[in-house]
Structures are given as C-alpha cells and as structure tokens.
CSV table of C-alpha atoms in Angstrom, one decimal:
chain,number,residue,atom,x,y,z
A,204,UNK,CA,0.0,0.0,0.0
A,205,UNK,CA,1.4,3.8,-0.9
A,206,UNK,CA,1.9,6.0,2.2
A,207,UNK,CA,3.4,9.1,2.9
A,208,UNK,CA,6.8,9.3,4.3
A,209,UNK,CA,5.6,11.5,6.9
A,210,UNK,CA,2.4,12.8,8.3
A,211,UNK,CA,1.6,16.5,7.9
A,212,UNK,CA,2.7,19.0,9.9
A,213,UNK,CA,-0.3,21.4,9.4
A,214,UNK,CA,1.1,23.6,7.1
A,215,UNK,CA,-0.8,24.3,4.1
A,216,UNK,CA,1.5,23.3,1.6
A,217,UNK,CA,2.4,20.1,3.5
A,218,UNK,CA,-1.1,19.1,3.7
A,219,UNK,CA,-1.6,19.4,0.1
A,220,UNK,CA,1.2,17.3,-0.9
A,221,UNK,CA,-0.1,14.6,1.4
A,222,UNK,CA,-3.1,14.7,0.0
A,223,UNK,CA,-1.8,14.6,-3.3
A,224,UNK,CA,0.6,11.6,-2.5
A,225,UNK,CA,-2.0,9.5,-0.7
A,226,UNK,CA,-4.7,10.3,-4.1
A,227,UNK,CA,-1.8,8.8,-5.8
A,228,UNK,CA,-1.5,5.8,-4.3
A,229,UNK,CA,-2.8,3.9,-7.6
A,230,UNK,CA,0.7,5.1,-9.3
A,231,UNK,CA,2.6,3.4,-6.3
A,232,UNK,CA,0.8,0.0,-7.1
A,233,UNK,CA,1.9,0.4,-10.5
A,234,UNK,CA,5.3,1.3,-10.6
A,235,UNK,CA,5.3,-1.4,-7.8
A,236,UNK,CA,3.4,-4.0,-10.3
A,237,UNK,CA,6.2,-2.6,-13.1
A,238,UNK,CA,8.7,-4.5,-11.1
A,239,UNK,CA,7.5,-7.4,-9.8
A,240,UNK,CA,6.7,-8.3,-13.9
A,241,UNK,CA,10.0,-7.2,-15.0
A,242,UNK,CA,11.6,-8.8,-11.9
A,243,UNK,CA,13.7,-6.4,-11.2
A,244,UNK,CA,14.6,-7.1,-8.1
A,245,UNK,CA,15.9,-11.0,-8.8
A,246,UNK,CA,18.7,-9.0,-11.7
A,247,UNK,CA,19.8,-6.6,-8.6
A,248,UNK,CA,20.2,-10.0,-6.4
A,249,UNK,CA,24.5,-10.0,-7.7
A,250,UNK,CA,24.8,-6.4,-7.2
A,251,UNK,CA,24.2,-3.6,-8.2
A,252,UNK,CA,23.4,-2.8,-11.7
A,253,UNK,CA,22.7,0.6,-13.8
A,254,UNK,CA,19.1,1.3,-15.4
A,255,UNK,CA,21.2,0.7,-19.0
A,256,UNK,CA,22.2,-2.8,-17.6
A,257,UNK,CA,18.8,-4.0,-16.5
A,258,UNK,CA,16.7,-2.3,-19.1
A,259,UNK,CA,19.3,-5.0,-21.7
A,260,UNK,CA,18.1,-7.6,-19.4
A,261,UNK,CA,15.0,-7.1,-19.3
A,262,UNK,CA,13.7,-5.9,-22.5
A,263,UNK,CA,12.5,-2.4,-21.4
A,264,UNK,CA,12.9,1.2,-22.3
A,265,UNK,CA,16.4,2.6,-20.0
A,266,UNK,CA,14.8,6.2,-20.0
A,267,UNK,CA,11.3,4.8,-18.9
A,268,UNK,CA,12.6,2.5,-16.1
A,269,UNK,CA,14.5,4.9,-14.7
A,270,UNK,CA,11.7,7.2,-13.5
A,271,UNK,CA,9.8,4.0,-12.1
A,272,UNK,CA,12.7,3.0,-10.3
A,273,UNK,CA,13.8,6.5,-8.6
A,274,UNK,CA,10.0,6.8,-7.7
A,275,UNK,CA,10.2,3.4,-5.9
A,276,UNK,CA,13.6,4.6,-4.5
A,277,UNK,CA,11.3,7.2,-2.4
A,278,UNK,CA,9.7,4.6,-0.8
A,279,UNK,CA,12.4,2.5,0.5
A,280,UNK,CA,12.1,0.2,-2.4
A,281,UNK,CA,15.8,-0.4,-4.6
A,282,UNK,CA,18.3,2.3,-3.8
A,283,UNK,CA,20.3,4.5,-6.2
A,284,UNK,CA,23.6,5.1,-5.2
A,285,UNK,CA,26.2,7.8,-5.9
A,286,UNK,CA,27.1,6.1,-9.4
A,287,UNK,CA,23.6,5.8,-10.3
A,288,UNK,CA,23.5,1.9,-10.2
A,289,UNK,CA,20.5,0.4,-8.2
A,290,UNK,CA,20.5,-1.9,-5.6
A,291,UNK,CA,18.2,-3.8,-3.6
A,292,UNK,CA,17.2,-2.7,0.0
A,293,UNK,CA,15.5,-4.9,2.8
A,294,UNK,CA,12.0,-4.0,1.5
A,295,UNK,CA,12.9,-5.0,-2.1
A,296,UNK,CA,14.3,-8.1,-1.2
A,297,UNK,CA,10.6,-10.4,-1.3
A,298,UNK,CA,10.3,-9.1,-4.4
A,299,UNK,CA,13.0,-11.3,-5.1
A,300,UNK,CA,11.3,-14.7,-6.7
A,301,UNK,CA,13.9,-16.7,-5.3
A,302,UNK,CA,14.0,-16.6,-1.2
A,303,UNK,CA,12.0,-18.0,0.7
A,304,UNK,CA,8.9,-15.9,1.7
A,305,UNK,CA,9.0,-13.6,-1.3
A,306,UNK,CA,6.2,-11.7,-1.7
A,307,UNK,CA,6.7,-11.5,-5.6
A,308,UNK,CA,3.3,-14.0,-6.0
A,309,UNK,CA,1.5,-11.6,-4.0
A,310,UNK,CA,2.2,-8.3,-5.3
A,311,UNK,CA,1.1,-9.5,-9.1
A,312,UNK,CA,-1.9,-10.6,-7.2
A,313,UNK,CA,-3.2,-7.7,-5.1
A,314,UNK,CA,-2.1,-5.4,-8.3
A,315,UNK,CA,-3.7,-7.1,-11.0
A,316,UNK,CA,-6.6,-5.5,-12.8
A,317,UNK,CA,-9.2,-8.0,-11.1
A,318,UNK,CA,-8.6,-5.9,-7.6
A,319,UNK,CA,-7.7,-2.5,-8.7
A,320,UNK,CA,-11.0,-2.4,-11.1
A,321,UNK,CA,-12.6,-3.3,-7.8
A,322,UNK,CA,-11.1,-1.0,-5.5
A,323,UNK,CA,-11.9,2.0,-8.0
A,324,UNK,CA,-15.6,0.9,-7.8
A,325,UNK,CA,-15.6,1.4,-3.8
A,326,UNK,CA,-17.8,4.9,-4.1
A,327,UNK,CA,-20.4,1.8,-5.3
A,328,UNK,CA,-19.5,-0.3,-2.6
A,329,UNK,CA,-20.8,2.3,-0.3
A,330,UNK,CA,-23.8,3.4,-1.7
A,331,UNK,CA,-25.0,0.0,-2.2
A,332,UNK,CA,-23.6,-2.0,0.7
A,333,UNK,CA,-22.1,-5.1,-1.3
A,334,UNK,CA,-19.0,-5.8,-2.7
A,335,UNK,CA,-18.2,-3.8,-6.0
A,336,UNK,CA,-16.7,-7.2,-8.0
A,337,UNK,CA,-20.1,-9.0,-8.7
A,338,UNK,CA,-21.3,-5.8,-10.5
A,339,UNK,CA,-18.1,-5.2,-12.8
A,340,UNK,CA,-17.0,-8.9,-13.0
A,341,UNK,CA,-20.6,-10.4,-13.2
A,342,UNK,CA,-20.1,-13.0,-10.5
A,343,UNK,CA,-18.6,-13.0,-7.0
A,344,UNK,CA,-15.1,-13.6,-6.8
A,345,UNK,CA,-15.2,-16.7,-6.1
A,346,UNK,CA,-17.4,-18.0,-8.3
A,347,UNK,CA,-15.4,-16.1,-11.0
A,348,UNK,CA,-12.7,-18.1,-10.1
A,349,UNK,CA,-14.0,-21.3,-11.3
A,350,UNK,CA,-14.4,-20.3,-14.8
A,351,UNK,CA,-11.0,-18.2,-15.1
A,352,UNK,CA,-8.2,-20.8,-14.6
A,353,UNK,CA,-5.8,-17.9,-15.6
A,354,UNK,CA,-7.5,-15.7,-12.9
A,355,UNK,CA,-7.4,-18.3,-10.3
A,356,UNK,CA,-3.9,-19.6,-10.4
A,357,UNK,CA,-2.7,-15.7,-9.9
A,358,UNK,CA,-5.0,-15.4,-7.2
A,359,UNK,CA,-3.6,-19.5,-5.4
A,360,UNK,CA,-0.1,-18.4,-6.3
A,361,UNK,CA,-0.5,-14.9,-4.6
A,362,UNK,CA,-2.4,-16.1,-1.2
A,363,UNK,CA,0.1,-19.2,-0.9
A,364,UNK,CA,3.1,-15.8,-1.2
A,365,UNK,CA,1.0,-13.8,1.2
A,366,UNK,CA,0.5,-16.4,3.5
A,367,UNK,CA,3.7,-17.9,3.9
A,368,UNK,CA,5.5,-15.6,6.2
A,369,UNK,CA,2.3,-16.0,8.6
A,370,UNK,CA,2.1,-20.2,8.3
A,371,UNK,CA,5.4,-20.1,10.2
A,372,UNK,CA,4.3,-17.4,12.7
A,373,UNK,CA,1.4,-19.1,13.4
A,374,UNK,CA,3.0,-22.7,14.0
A,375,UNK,CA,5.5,-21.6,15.9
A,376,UNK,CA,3.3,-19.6,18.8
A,377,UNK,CA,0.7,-22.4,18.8
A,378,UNK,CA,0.5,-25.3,21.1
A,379,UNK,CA,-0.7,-27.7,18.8
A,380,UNK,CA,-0.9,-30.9,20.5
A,381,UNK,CA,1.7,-33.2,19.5
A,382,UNK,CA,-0.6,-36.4,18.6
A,383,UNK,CA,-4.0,-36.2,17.3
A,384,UNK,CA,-5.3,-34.6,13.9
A,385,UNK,CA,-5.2,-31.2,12.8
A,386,UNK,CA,-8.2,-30.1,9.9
A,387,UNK,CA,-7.4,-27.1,7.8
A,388,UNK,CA,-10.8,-26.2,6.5
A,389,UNK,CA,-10.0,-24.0,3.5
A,390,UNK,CA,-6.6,-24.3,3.6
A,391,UNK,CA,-5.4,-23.4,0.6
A,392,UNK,CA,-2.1,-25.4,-0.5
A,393,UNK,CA,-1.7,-26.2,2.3
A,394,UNK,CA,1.1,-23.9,4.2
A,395,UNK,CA,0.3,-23.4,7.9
A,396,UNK,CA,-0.7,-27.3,7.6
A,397,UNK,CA,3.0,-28.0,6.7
A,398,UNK,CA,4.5,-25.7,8.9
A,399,UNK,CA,2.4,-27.4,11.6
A,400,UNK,CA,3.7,-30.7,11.1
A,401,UNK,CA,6.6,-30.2,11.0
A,402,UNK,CA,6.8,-28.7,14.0
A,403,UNK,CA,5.1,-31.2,15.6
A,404,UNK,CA,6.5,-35.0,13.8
A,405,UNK,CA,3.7,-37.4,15.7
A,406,UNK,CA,0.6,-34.9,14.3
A,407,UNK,CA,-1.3,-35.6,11.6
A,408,UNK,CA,-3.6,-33.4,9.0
A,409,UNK,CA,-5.9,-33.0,6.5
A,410,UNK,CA,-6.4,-30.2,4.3
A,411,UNK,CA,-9.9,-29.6,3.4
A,412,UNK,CA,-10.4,-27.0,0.0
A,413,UNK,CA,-11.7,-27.1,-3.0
A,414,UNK,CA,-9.7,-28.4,-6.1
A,415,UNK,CA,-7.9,-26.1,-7.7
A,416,UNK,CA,-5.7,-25.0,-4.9
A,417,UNK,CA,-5.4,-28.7,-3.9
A,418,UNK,CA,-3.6,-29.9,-7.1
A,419,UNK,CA,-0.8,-27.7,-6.1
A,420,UNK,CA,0.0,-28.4,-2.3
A,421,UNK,CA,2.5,-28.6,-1.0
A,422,UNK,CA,2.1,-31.8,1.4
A,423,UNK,CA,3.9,-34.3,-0.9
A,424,UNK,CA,7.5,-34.4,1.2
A,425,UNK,CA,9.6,-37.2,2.3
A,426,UNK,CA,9.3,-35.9,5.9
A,427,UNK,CA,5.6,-35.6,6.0
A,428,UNK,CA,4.9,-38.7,4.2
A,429,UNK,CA,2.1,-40.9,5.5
A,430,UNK,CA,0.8,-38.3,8.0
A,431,UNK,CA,-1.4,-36.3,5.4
A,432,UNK,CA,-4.4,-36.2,3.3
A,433,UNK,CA,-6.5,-33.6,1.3
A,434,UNK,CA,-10.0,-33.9,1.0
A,435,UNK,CA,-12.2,-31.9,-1.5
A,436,UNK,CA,-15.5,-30.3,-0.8
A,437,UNK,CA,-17.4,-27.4,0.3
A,438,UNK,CA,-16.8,-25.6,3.5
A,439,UNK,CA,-20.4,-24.5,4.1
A,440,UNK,CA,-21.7,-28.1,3.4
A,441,UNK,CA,-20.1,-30.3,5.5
A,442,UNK,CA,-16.2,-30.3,7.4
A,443,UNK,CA,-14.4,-33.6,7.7
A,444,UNK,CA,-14.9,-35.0,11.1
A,445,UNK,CA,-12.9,-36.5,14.0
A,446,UNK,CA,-10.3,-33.8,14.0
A,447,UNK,CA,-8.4,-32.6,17.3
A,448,UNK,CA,-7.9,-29.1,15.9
A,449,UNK,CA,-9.7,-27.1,13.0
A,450,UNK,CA,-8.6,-24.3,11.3
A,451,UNK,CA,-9.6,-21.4,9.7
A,452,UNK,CA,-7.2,-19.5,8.4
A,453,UNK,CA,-8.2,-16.3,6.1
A,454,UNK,CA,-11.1,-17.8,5.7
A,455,UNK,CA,-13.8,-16.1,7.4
A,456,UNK,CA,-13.0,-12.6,6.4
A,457,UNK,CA,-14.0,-13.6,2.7
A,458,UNK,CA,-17.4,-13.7,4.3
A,459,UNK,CA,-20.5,-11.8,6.0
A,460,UNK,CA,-21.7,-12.5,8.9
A,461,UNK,CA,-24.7,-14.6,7.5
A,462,UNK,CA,-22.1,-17.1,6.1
A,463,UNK,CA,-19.7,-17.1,8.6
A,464,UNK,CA,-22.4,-18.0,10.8
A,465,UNK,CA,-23.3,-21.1,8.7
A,466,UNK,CA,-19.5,-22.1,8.1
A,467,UNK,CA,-18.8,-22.0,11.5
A,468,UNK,CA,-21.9,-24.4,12.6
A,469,UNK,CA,-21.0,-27.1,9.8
A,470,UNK,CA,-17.4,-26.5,11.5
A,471,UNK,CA,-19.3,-27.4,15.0
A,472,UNK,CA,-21.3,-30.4,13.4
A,473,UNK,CA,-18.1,-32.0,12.8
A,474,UNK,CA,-16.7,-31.5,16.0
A,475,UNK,CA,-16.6,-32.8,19.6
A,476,UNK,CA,-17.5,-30.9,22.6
A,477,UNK,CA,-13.9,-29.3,23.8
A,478,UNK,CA,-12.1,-29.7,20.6
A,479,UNK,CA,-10.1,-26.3,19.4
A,480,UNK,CA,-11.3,-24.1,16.8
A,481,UNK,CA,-8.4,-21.3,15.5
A,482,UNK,CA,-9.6,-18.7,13.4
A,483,UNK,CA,-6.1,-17.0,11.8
A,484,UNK,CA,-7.1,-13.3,11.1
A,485,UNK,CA,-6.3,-9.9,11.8
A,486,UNK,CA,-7.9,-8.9,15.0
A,487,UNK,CA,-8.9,-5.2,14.7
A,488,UNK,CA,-7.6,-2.6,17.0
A,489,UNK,CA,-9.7,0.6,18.8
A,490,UNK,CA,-8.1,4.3,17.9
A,491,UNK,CA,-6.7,5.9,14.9
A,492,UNK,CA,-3.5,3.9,15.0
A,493,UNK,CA,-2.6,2.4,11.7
A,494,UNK,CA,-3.1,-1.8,11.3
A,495,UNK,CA,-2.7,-3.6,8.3
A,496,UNK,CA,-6.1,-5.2,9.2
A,497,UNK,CA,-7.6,-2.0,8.6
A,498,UNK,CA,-6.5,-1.9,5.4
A,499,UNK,CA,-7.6,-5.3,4.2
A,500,UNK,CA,-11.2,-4.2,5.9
A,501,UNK,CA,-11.8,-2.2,3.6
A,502,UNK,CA,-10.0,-4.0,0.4
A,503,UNK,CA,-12.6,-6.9,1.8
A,504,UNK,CA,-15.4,-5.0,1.7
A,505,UNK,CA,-15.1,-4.3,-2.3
A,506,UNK,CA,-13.5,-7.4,-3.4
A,507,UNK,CA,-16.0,-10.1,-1.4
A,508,UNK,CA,-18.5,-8.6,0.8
A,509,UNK,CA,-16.0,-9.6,3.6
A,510,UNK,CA,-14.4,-8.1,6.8
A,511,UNK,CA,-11.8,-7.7,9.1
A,512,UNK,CA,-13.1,-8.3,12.8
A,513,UNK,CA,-12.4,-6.9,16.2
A,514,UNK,CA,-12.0,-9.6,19.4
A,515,UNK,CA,-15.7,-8.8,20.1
A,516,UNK,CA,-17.0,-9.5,17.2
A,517,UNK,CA,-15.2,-12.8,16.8
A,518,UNK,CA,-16.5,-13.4,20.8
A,519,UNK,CA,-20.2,-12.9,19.3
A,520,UNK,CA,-19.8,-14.5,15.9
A,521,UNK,CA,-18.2,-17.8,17.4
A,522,UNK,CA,-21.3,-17.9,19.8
A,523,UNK,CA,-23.6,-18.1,16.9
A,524,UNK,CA,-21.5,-20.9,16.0
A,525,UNK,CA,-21.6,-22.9,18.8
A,526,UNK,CA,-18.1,-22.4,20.0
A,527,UNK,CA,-16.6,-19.6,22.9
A,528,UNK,CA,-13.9,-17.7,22.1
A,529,UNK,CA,-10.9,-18.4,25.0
A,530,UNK,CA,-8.4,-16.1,24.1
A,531,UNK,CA,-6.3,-14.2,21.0
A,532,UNK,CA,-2.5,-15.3,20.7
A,533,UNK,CA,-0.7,-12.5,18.6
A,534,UNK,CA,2.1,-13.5,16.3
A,535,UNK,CA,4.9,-12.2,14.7
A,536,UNK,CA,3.1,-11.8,11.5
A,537,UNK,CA,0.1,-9.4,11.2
A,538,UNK,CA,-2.6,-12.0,11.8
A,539,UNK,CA,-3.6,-13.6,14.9
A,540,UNK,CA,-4.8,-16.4,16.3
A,541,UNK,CA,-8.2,-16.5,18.1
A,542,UNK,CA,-8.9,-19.8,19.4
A,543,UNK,CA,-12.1,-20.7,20.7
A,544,UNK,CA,-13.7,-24.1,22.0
A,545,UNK,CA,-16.5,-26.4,21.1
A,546,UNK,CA,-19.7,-26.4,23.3
C-alpha cells in the first residue's frame, strides 16, 4: 500500500502534498506492479546494476525504467547510489522470486486489474452496501474463479506468497498438540498445515479446499509422508470429522456474517465438545492507530462482501456458531490467532 513518508505537519502546503501523494496511491501500485513483472529485483540479487544494464536484461525502455525505479527509490524500495547503479534494500528483497517468503506471488496478485477495477468501484460499494466485484466482473469472486483458470492460479499463487511468512508465525506460537489430527478447513495449499507438522512429527492433518488450490499443495515431502491427506469439498456443506484441531485461516474474512455463521456451525457439526477451533485473522484494534487489518477491511469490503473483525466480534460471531472464544494469541506476522472451544 502507498503511504506518505511523513504525516503533515499542518502547514498548508504540507497538507496538500499529502493529500496529493496519498490520491496517488494507484501510481505506487503500479510502478510497484512494473517491477515485480519485470523482476527487477531478482537482476539486482548479484549487485548492483545501472538502469542501462537491467533495461538489456530485461527488454524495457532505460529512460522509462529509470523514472519508475527512482520513484520506488522514495519509498524504500531499490536504492540509487552515488554512481547511479541500483541496488536492492531490505523492503525490495521479497520481491526477489527466489527466497524463501517472497512476496513476488502476492504483489502481481493484489495489483492485478481484477482488484484494482474493484477498488476503483468502492464509491459503489458504499452506496449499495455489497462488494463492487459482482457488479463489474458479473459473479462473485469466487465464483469467478472457477471459470478463469488464468484468474485463479494468480490469485492461489498470490495467497500461498501472502501467506507464507504467517504459516510459520502461526506454527511456531501455537500449542498444537503433539498427537491427534489437525483439519485445515480452506486451507489453501496447504502452508500453515506443513509448517504445523513439521513442528510437531507425531501430528497428523488433513487439508480440506476445494480443487484447484489442492492440485498444487504442498504436502507431498519425504518428511511428512504418510501423515497427510486432502480432501475436496465445500466448507459451508459439511467439514471432515474427527479432528483434534480445525482451522480457519483467512477464511472467514472472505465472508458476512450470515455465512460465517453457517461455516462456523457445519465446523461445530463435525466437532466434539472441547475440541479447538483457530480462526487465523487480523484482530482489529480501537483508535486511529494504523493496522494492516484495517487496510484489508476495507479491500474486503469491495473485493468479497468480507471483513476484518475486532475480538468482540469474533467473541459474538463464534457464539452463533456454537463455539466460545478463550483467548487471542498474537504473532509475529500481522494475523492472529483467536482460538475458541466447542460447546
């Protein structure tokens, strides 16, 4: 997300240029977008190298990528130096396709034209009190998603490099118990599963999803062998059963209320009284201060008719379901973990 480098200082002028910057935001996104596709940052990962240098390696215009790069320069991202060459800084470095955690997946994802169409259509959003995709895309995301395989391997690719850094935040805060079965309802590919297990060697797992994002887990090791299985279905029809430990990870901030309510009670049909239910979001804050769940409240709201959630509203929501909330863990990454317990 574009932000100012500062906040203003009350002067006229300065609060003008903030303004300005932060109306701007969409050119951030794009010059961010611009290198992410070029991959800028994995030809800086030797060195430094002048605009002239990447622009050969990477089929572009050297005058053109210049101006991107000393934008994204003023945000901490690449650095000129005092030759002109640019070099990668610790904010560039996910960008970089090939470490672990990159975030180069992600960025093509939340830039692509299927979210930025939809954040532009917000002012509808708000008048009309539903998410702004159905109306330009003709069907809710996900839904859309089943009929673009282009469309839905950026978006599986781009949550599996969003994800990643908070799979491992997540498993290593966690209790899990170290025998029994852990379900990952809507799991995905299956990260914070993985990271689970291997944390724990006597666990077991399934991962529940539907699919498409199950062809591509990423289960199918040598040290996990034997100790996991995916299952296909529909979340708001029926959960595998028997488990020790469900999860919901990013999963119920896709949906309202309404549907969360009915996911959560096919979740507590499956269950036993006193088995653990952990809902991985972010967990809203009071005040002014800035939260990245804040931000993704509001990207929710246009892209899905989702939301972001504050501990009370879990607290009531899990109720609904059949479940009390016993306490929020936070973790190192921005989501955390609200576990709550079947009645």
């Amino acid at each position: 997300m574009a932000t100012s480098p500062h906040r203003p200082t009350g002067d006229p002028q300065d609060i003008t240029a903030h303004l300005v910057d932060q109306a701007l935001g969409h050119v951030f996104a794009a010059a961010l977008r611009t290198a992410a596709h070029y991959r800028i940052a994995d030809h800086l990962a030797e060195g430094p190298r002048t605009v002239e240098q990447l622009a050969v390696a990477t089929d572009t215009h050297a005058p053109q990528l210049r101006r991107v790069l000393r934008y994204l320069a003023t945000r901490g991202i690449f650095r000129e130096d005092t030759t002109g060459a640019y070099q990668l800084t610790p904010a560039a470095q996910p960008l970089r396709t090939d470490v672990p955690d990159s975030l180069h997946s992600a960025v093509l994802m939340m830039t692509d034209e299927l979210f930025l169409r939809t954040s532009a259509a917000m002012p509808e959003a708000v008048r009309h009190d539903g998410a702004s995709f159905e109306r330009i895309f003709g069907a809710p995301l996900f839904e859309h998603l089943l009929t673009d395989p282009a469309a839905r391997r950026l978006f599986d690719d781009g949550m599996a490099s969003l994800s990643a850094p908070a799979d491992e935040a997540v498993a290593a805060v966690y209790p899990f118990p170290e025998t029994g079965t852990v379900v990952d309802v809507g799991g995905g590919r299956g990260g914070l599963l993985r990271a689970a297990l291997r944390r724990h060697p006597q666990l077991t797992g399934v991962l529940f999803d539907q699919a498409p994002p199950l062809a591509h887990h990423l289960l199918d090791s040598d040290e996990l062998k034997g100790r996991w299985r995916t299952q296909e279905g529909d979340f708001f029809t029926s959960v595998p059963e028997g488990g020790d430990v469900y999860v919901l990870k990013h999963v119920l901030h896709d949906w309202p209320d309404d549907a969360c309510r009915r996911l959560l009670r096919t979740c507590r049909a499956a269950m036993a009284a006193g088995r653990r239910l952990l809902v991985i979001e972010s967990v809203l804050p009071p005040g002014n201060a800035p939260h990245f769940g804040k931000t993704m409240d509001v990207a929710m709201m246009a892209v899905v008719d989702g939301r972001e959630r504050t501990a009370d509203e879990f607290a009531t929501l899990l109720a609904a379901g059949g479940f009390r909330l016993t306490r929020v863990l936070p973790t190192a990454a921005c989501p955390s973990i609200v576990e709550a317990v079947a009645e």
